[in-house]
């Protein structure tokens, strides 16, 4: 990396131009990503960042209090900066700009020359200059450091007050409430969220918020913070005469653009702040651009939302890579869940357009308020939704499109229980309706991705258009549009499992459970057609096994299994099988190792250590499987289910027992989990791991469910995946005790088994879940669907009725009869399965290669194998 | 190798006179009995040796029986008998367990490739209820 550290910087030696970005927040990071996506080879990029950490998700800052770590909030993909040669200077904010010399001086004193300068300095919280505002115990709510300080202070506090009843203020109030504080919100305007919602919506919101135990003081100004003798905030005097006793105060009374640097260097700024920019986001100096909350856009507005900031970032990235972009204004629609209450506002929410009409539905009993603002012709101009924002995804694009509503507006605000609800679908949207505002993708672009780019499913459309990859709130609408379009093209988007069942796997699960069906024959006769196939048979076998827990080779179930489940072993390329005994948590005694070694040696099998901390033995014929397993079972081993869509392994690190850094017994926990869930049949394989400390040696975050020890309990991660489509697991819950951990995993697994599609791993299942992780938490931790008793009972039954499939098989002559190569010549091994020696073991003979049957290759070739001396 | 009593039915696979309802495959010498119908699980197959050739024998969901070659032309492994049996658009089929190509059980033709080079040979098969081996 070349560093421009001389006082009068020269252009970079390699001919590249120098780009300095001031500010590394969400918009700054997005700018960098847009730049490298479009090819940033011309630019040598330096980033000056005031905060001690790289860009993080400020929109979801509050989730820090519910256990999301600072690392998880990071917006910067691993390796991003190195890969693109970006020089990020943390904790070194820009202190001065010399426009004549085209240099920026950092607080560290280092001077950076630039050919292009991009300002993304964001905004700062406005703190009203009331007496006592700087007392100990007064905070703002902007950075991770702010939240850390609030969290620390709250430990010794009983009462907290938030100044400002806007979006951020209510989030802060929710956080204080969650930390157990008696919580007040003081709002100067006569209602909460005054910018977004109208009087009726504000009243509905207030009732909902007060039901949660937060005291709201609307129409009241903060006059003074009373400071105690110890220098700490103690009281708060309001303009309505009230005085509150407080231990902690959070100011969340709006933000102001950080334009000081621009002001001092003589750039044009707005009267009420903000660095003035043109449609290309260029400031009054042609070498300097400004984006995000610090910029005063060409439409005269300062946007405090992330989506417009992203659009500005894209605009400048285009400009700097030879293209052209423009930003002339943005949609400021909002939909969010505040303290569990849906709030949405879009378009002309306050009905300020000339001649507009309002249609209102208000139900204070249910806490629902909906208002639509329309023209006399029926064009939707805007609206407010509180308590139920389900129709937002449809109404907002309709509003932006300027088209006449497809139904009378009063029908669009009525709840389904009152009057005939009109089902207007995505088909009602015009092509220019904006579906994804994060990435500025219209319905037309989505249709084009399907029709012209050949995208055949939602993931392909996401990849092609980036729609749905930002905040994710439009995924439901996106899915509908894609499916409609595919259907219109005659592409069958049957949701059914296969040609034999019109039901999805989740629906079949419900049918089997509710109707108590125990056989495939009955299920296909009553609910399907034909005789089944490789898709529905194993899927139904898995459902039956998840619910009934009988032996998978009993009776008719035997015919449903694919070959691996049929022979309880893994088919390899030459028709031989591999054998994997369970080694819970990867812990094994020397005697166990010796037994496996002796068996592999006696049968001439190839051995390899697996990625799941166990031992795989290859090359067995079907005739040998019972003989091998007899010896394994006698030595105390049981099936490892390596062949099944079932729990595979729970890996572990060595944990606090031996490791200097471990804080919990990860091996013990891994063994407990593996023994609890062994044999559990599921829509796809399940992998898990337990790490004994945050160093994460067991790689738990790449697993379907992973557990990481903390000093006070266990953090549970779900939905991780390795392999072809890696996914980092999400933190579901933090610092759980053992019982809560087990109960939460029980429910997670059973909910997954019950609702996932066939062959759908937990990662895509979590990804497509409507409402995301919050919904998952609500279902399995707060029992929002009332199904937890059912899930618990199913898992309890699994745990109580588990039996080792291989022990049961070798004890049953009927089941053993299938383990022959030839039905009319039992005991004759398949002569076509042959092996040759390689690296002191066997491997399958390749076509044209002369090999020996295992009995010969394995038993007598051993001594004749070449012995490697290296 | 450790001897282990797998407790096979003594009558099972006996050289002559299987008894009961028997599945027979056509061979050079006439009909070769390979197993009892009851030995076949509905919807599942077995492999048999007939004149040194490997034959995959299947039973549908009823009593219908099919016989095709056991060699999977795509993988070169003798595994067809271990595939899942079902139907595709009304055609009875078996799916190779190796790379999942489907074959028509009646004609041996591959349903996933329009190429007779990858068709399975079809064997004549019949179900006989007889006390003694029939001589054809």
PDB file of C-alpha atoms in Angstrom, chain A residues 659-802:
ATOM      1  CA  UNK A 659      -7.669 -25.440  27.104  1.00  0.00           C
ATOM      2  CA  UNK A 660      -6.132 -22.383  28.804  1.00  0.00           C
ATOM      3  CA  UNK A 661      -8.724 -20.127  27.194  1.00  0.00           C
ATOM      4  CA  UNK A 662     -11.890 -22.204  27.464  1.00  0.00           C
ATOM      5  CA  UNK A 663     -14.684 -20.914  29.705  1.00  0.00           C
ATOM      6  CA  UNK A 664     -17.107 -23.879  29.586  1.00  0.00           C
ATOM      7  CA  UNK A 665     -17.008 -27.651  29.051  1.00  0.00           C
ATOM      8  CA  UNK A 666     -17.656 -27.650  25.312  1.00  0.00           C
ATOM      9  CA  UNK A 667     -16.933 -31.372  24.889  1.00  0.00           C
ATOM     10  CA  UNK A 668     -19.485 -32.291  27.543  1.00  0.00           C
ATOM     11  CA  UNK A 669     -22.087 -30.042  25.965  1.00  0.00           C
ATOM     12  CA  UNK A 670     -21.356 -31.389  22.462  1.00  0.00           C
ATOM     13  CA  UNK A 671     -21.767 -34.968  23.687  1.00  0.00           C
ATOM     14  CA  UNK A 672     -25.022 -34.100  25.429  1.00  0.00           C
ATOM     15  CA  UNK A 673     -26.392 -32.457  22.280  1.00  0.00           C
ATOM     16  CA  UNK A 674     -25.240 -35.261  19.990  1.00  0.00           C
ATOM     17  CA  UNK A 675     -26.805 -37.927  22.185  1.00  0.00           C
ATOM     18  CA  UNK A 676     -30.010 -35.925  22.507  1.00  0.00           C
ATOM     19  CA  UNK A 677     -30.554 -35.424  18.789  1.00  0.00           C
ATOM     20  CA  UNK A 678     -28.924 -38.583  17.370  1.00  0.00           C
ATOM     21  CA  UNK A 679     -31.170 -40.343  14.898  1.00  0.00           C
ATOM     22  CA  UNK A 680     -33.467 -37.321  14.493  1.00  0.00           C
ATOM     23  CA  UNK A 681     -34.769 -37.435  10.908  1.00  0.00           C
ATOM     24  CA  UNK A 682     -35.085 -34.014   9.266  1.00  0.00           C
ATOM     25  CA  UNK A 683     -35.658 -32.390   5.843  1.00  0.00           C
ATOM     26  CA  UNK A 684     -31.904 -32.373   5.281  1.00  0.00           C
ATOM     27  CA  UNK A 685     -28.777 -33.264   7.184  1.00  0.00           C
ATOM     28  CA  UNK A 686     -28.084 -31.374  10.402  1.00  0.00           C
ATOM     29  CA  UNK A 687     -24.636 -30.369  11.577  1.00  0.00           C
ATOM     30  CA  UNK A 688     -23.643 -28.764  14.832  1.00  0.00           C
ATOM     31  CA  UNK A 689     -20.652 -27.710  16.898  1.00  0.00           C
ATOM     32  CA  UNK A 690     -19.831 -26.370  20.352  1.00  0.00           C
ATOM     33  CA  UNK A 691     -16.943 -23.984  21.026  1.00  0.00           C
ATOM     34  CA  UNK A 692     -15.608 -23.457  24.533  1.00  0.00           C
ATOM     35  CA  UNK A 693     -14.843 -19.772  24.081  1.00  0.00           C
ATOM     36  CA  UNK A 694     -15.166 -16.905  21.629  1.00  0.00           C
ATOM     37  CA  UNK A 695     -12.078 -18.105  19.717  1.00  0.00           C
ATOM     38  CA  UNK A 696     -14.529 -20.490  18.071  1.00  0.00           C
ATOM     39  CA  UNK A 697     -12.171 -23.373  17.257  1.00  0.00           C
ATOM     40  CA  UNK A 698     -15.136 -25.701  16.630  1.00  0.00           C
ATOM     41  CA  UNK A 699     -16.457 -23.384  13.889  1.00  0.00           C
ATOM     42  CA  UNK A 700     -19.959 -23.391  15.386  1.00  0.00           C
ATOM     43  CA  UNK A 701     -21.024 -20.396  13.307  1.00  0.00           C
ATOM     44  CA  UNK A 702     -20.895 -22.470  10.123  1.00  0.00           C
ATOM     45  CA  UNK A 703     -23.392 -25.023  11.467  1.00  0.00           C
ATOM     46  CA  UNK A 704     -27.145 -25.534  11.378  1.00  0.00           C
ATOM     47  CA  UNK A 705     -27.061 -24.909  15.086  1.00  0.00           C
ATOM     48  CA  UNK A 706     -23.903 -23.828  16.849  1.00  0.00           C
ATOM     49  CA  UNK A 707     -23.152 -23.105  20.462  1.00  0.00           C
ATOM     50  CA  UNK A 708     -20.415 -20.838  21.772  1.00  0.00           C
ATOM     51  CA  UNK A 709     -19.571 -20.672  25.460  1.00  0.00           C
ATOM     52  CA  UNK A 710     -19.585 -17.365  27.304  1.00  0.00           C
ATOM     53  CA  UNK A 711     -18.408 -16.786  30.835  1.00  0.00           C
ATOM     54  CA  UNK A 712     -22.006 -16.875  32.033  1.00  0.00           C
ATOM     55  CA  UNK A 713     -23.684 -19.369  29.708  1.00  0.00           C
ATOM     56  CA  UNK A 714     -24.054 -20.319  26.070  1.00  0.00           C
ATOM     57  CA  UNK A 715     -24.730 -18.296  22.919  1.00  0.00           C
ATOM     58  CA  UNK A 716     -26.890 -20.080  20.354  1.00  0.00           C
ATOM     59  CA  UNK A 717     -26.349 -19.518  16.632  1.00  0.00           C
ATOM     60  CA  UNK A 718     -28.624 -20.925  13.935  1.00  0.00           C
ATOM     61  CA  UNK A 719     -28.826 -21.190  10.175  1.00  0.00           C
ATOM     62  CA  UNK A 720     -25.106 -21.461   9.415  1.00  0.00           C
ATOM     63  CA  UNK A 721     -23.759 -23.434   6.508  1.00  0.00           C
ATOM     64  CA  UNK A 722     -20.446 -24.394   4.955  1.00  0.00           C
ATOM     65  CA  UNK A 723     -20.143 -26.126   1.615  1.00  0.00           C
ATOM     66  CA  UNK A 724     -21.142 -24.608  -1.687  1.00  0.00           C
ATOM     67  CA  UNK A 725     -23.261 -21.776  -0.304  1.00  0.00           C
ATOM     68  CA  UNK A 726     -21.592 -20.709   2.927  1.00  0.00           C
ATOM     69  CA  UNK A 727     -23.626 -18.697   5.397  1.00  0.00           C
ATOM     70  CA  UNK A 728     -22.613 -17.293   8.727  1.00  0.00           C
ATOM     71  CA  UNK A 729     -25.051 -18.394  11.418  1.00  0.00           C
ATOM     72  CA  UNK A 730     -27.238 -15.793  13.154  1.00  0.00           C
ATOM     73  CA  UNK A 731     -27.144 -15.239  16.891  1.00  0.00           C
ATOM     74  CA  UNK A 732     -30.532 -16.412  18.090  1.00  0.00           C
ATOM     75  CA  UNK A 733     -30.064 -15.941  21.817  1.00  0.00           C
ATOM     76  CA  UNK A 734     -27.238 -15.086  24.196  1.00  0.00           C
ATOM     77  CA  UNK A 735     -26.052 -16.288  27.606  1.00  0.00           C
ATOM     78  CA  UNK A 736     -28.535 -19.138  27.933  1.00  0.00           C
ATOM     79  CA  UNK A 737     -28.320 -21.595  30.796  1.00  0.00           C
ATOM     80  CA  UNK A 738     -28.181 -25.308  29.944  1.00  0.00           C
ATOM     81  CA  UNK A 739     -31.920 -25.951  30.271  1.00  0.00           C
ATOM     82  CA  UNK A 740     -32.920 -22.940  28.178  1.00  0.00           C
ATOM     83  CA  UNK A 741     -30.305 -23.829  25.579  1.00  0.00           C
ATOM     84  CA  UNK A 742     -31.642 -27.373  25.191  1.00  0.00           C
ATOM     85  CA  UNK A 743     -35.245 -26.212  25.107  1.00  0.00           C
ATOM     86  CA  UNK A 744     -34.505 -23.561  22.487  1.00  0.00           C
ATOM     87  CA  UNK A 745     -32.599 -26.006  20.250  1.00  0.00           C
ATOM     88  CA  UNK A 746     -35.380 -28.595  20.698  1.00  0.00           C
ATOM     89  CA  UNK A 747     -37.934 -26.125  19.426  1.00  0.00           C
ATOM     90  CA  UNK A 748     -35.718 -24.732  16.688  1.00  0.00           C
ATOM     91  CA  UNK A 749     -35.144 -28.207  15.270  1.00  0.00           C
ATOM     92  CA  UNK A 750     -38.755 -29.324  15.520  1.00  0.00           C
ATOM     93  CA  UNK A 751     -40.046 -26.071  14.014  1.00  0.00           C
ATOM     94  CA  UNK A 752     -37.571 -26.567  11.150  1.00  0.00           C
ATOM     95  CA  UNK A 753     -38.575 -30.203  10.681  1.00  0.00           C
ATOM     96  CA  UNK A 754     -42.190 -29.193  10.638  1.00  0.00           C
ATOM     97  CA  UNK A 755     -42.030 -26.293   8.204  1.00  0.00           C
ATOM     98  CA  UNK A 756     -39.000 -26.653   5.922  1.00  0.00           C
ATOM     99  CA  UNK A 757     -39.127 -27.814   2.332  1.00  0.00           C
ATOM    100  CA  UNK A 758     -37.663 -31.111   1.221  1.00  0.00           C
ATOM    101  CA  UNK A 759     -33.865 -30.953   1.140  1.00  0.00           C
ATOM    102  CA  UNK A 760     -33.903 -27.408   2.487  1.00  0.00           C
ATOM    103  CA  UNK A 761     -31.067 -26.795   4.922  1.00  0.00           C
ATOM    104  CA  UNK A 762     -31.636 -24.506   7.902  1.00  0.00           C
ATOM    105  CA  UNK A 763     -29.712 -21.658   6.228  1.00  0.00           C
ATOM    106  CA  UNK A 764     -32.171 -21.027   3.353  1.00  0.00           C
ATOM    107  CA  UNK A 765     -35.032 -21.854   5.698  1.00  0.00           C
ATOM    108  CA  UNK A 766     -33.997 -19.090   8.094  1.00  0.00           C
ATOM    109  CA  UNK A 767     -33.254 -16.792   5.163  1.00  0.00           C
ATOM    110  CA  UNK A 768     -36.703 -17.077   3.639  1.00  0.00           C
ATOM    111  CA  UNK A 769     -38.591 -16.913   6.931  1.00  0.00           C
ATOM    112  CA  UNK A 770     -41.024 -14.023   6.846  1.00  0.00           C
ATOM    113  CA  UNK A 771     -40.199 -11.689   9.666  1.00  0.00           C
ATOM    114  CA  UNK A 772     -36.724 -13.194   9.903  1.00  0.00           C
ATOM    115  CA  UNK A 773     -34.968 -13.951  13.158  1.00  0.00           C
ATOM    116  CA  UNK A 774     -37.404 -11.866  15.191  1.00  0.00           C
ATOM    117  CA  UNK A 775     -40.216 -14.100  14.017  1.00  0.00           C
ATOM    118  CA  UNK A 776     -38.199 -17.226  14.779  1.00  0.00           C
ATOM    119  CA  UNK A 777     -37.480 -15.918  18.292  1.00  0.00           C
ATOM    120  CA  UNK A 778     -41.128 -15.034  18.801  1.00  0.00           C
ATOM    121  CA  UNK A 779     -42.249 -18.531  17.784  1.00  0.00           C
ATOM    122  CA  UNK A 780     -39.771 -20.647  19.706  1.00  0.00           C
ATOM    123  CA  UNK A 781     -38.915 -18.408  22.659  1.00  0.00           C
ATOM    124  CA  UNK A 782     -42.122 -16.442  23.256  1.00  0.00           C
ATOM    125  CA  UNK A 783     -44.513 -19.064  21.841  1.00  0.00           C
ATOM    126  CA  UNK A 784     -46.269 -16.518  19.617  1.00  0.00           C
ATOM    127  CA  UNK A 785     -47.976 -19.288  17.619  1.00  0.00           C
ATOM    128  CA  UNK A 786     -48.888 -21.371  20.661  1.00  0.00           C
ATOM    129  CA  UNK A 787     -47.087 -24.432  19.268  1.00  0.00           C
ATOM    130  CA  UNK A 788     -44.226 -24.774  21.731  1.00  0.00           C
ATOM    131  CA  UNK A 789     -45.935 -27.470  23.818  1.00  0.00           C
ATOM    132  CA  UNK A 790     -46.394 -29.487  20.664  1.00  0.00           C
ATOM    133  CA  UNK A 791     -42.765 -28.989  19.585  1.00  0.00           C
ATOM    134  CA  UNK A 792     -41.525 -29.922  23.070  1.00  0.00           C
ATOM    135  CA  UNK A 793     -43.636 -33.068  23.107  1.00  0.00           C
ATOM    136  CA  UNK A 794     -42.392 -34.183  19.687  1.00  0.00           C
ATOM    137  CA  UNK A 795     -38.788 -33.793  20.763  1.00  0.00           C
ATOM    138  CA  UNK A 796     -39.411 -35.516  24.074  1.00  0.00           C
ATOM    139  CA  UNK A 797     -40.849 -38.459  22.189  1.00  0.00           C
ATOM    140  CA  UNK A 798     -37.814 -38.577  19.945  1.00  0.00           C
ATOM    141  CA  UNK A 799     -35.441 -38.574  22.899  1.00  0.00           C
ATOM    142  CA  UNK A 800     -37.376 -41.281  24.750  1.00  0.00           C
ATOM    143  CA  UNK A 801     -37.868 -43.656  21.834  1.00  0.00           C
ATOM    144  CA  UNK A 802     -34.464 -43.404  20.168  1.00  0.00           C
TER     145      UNK A 802
END
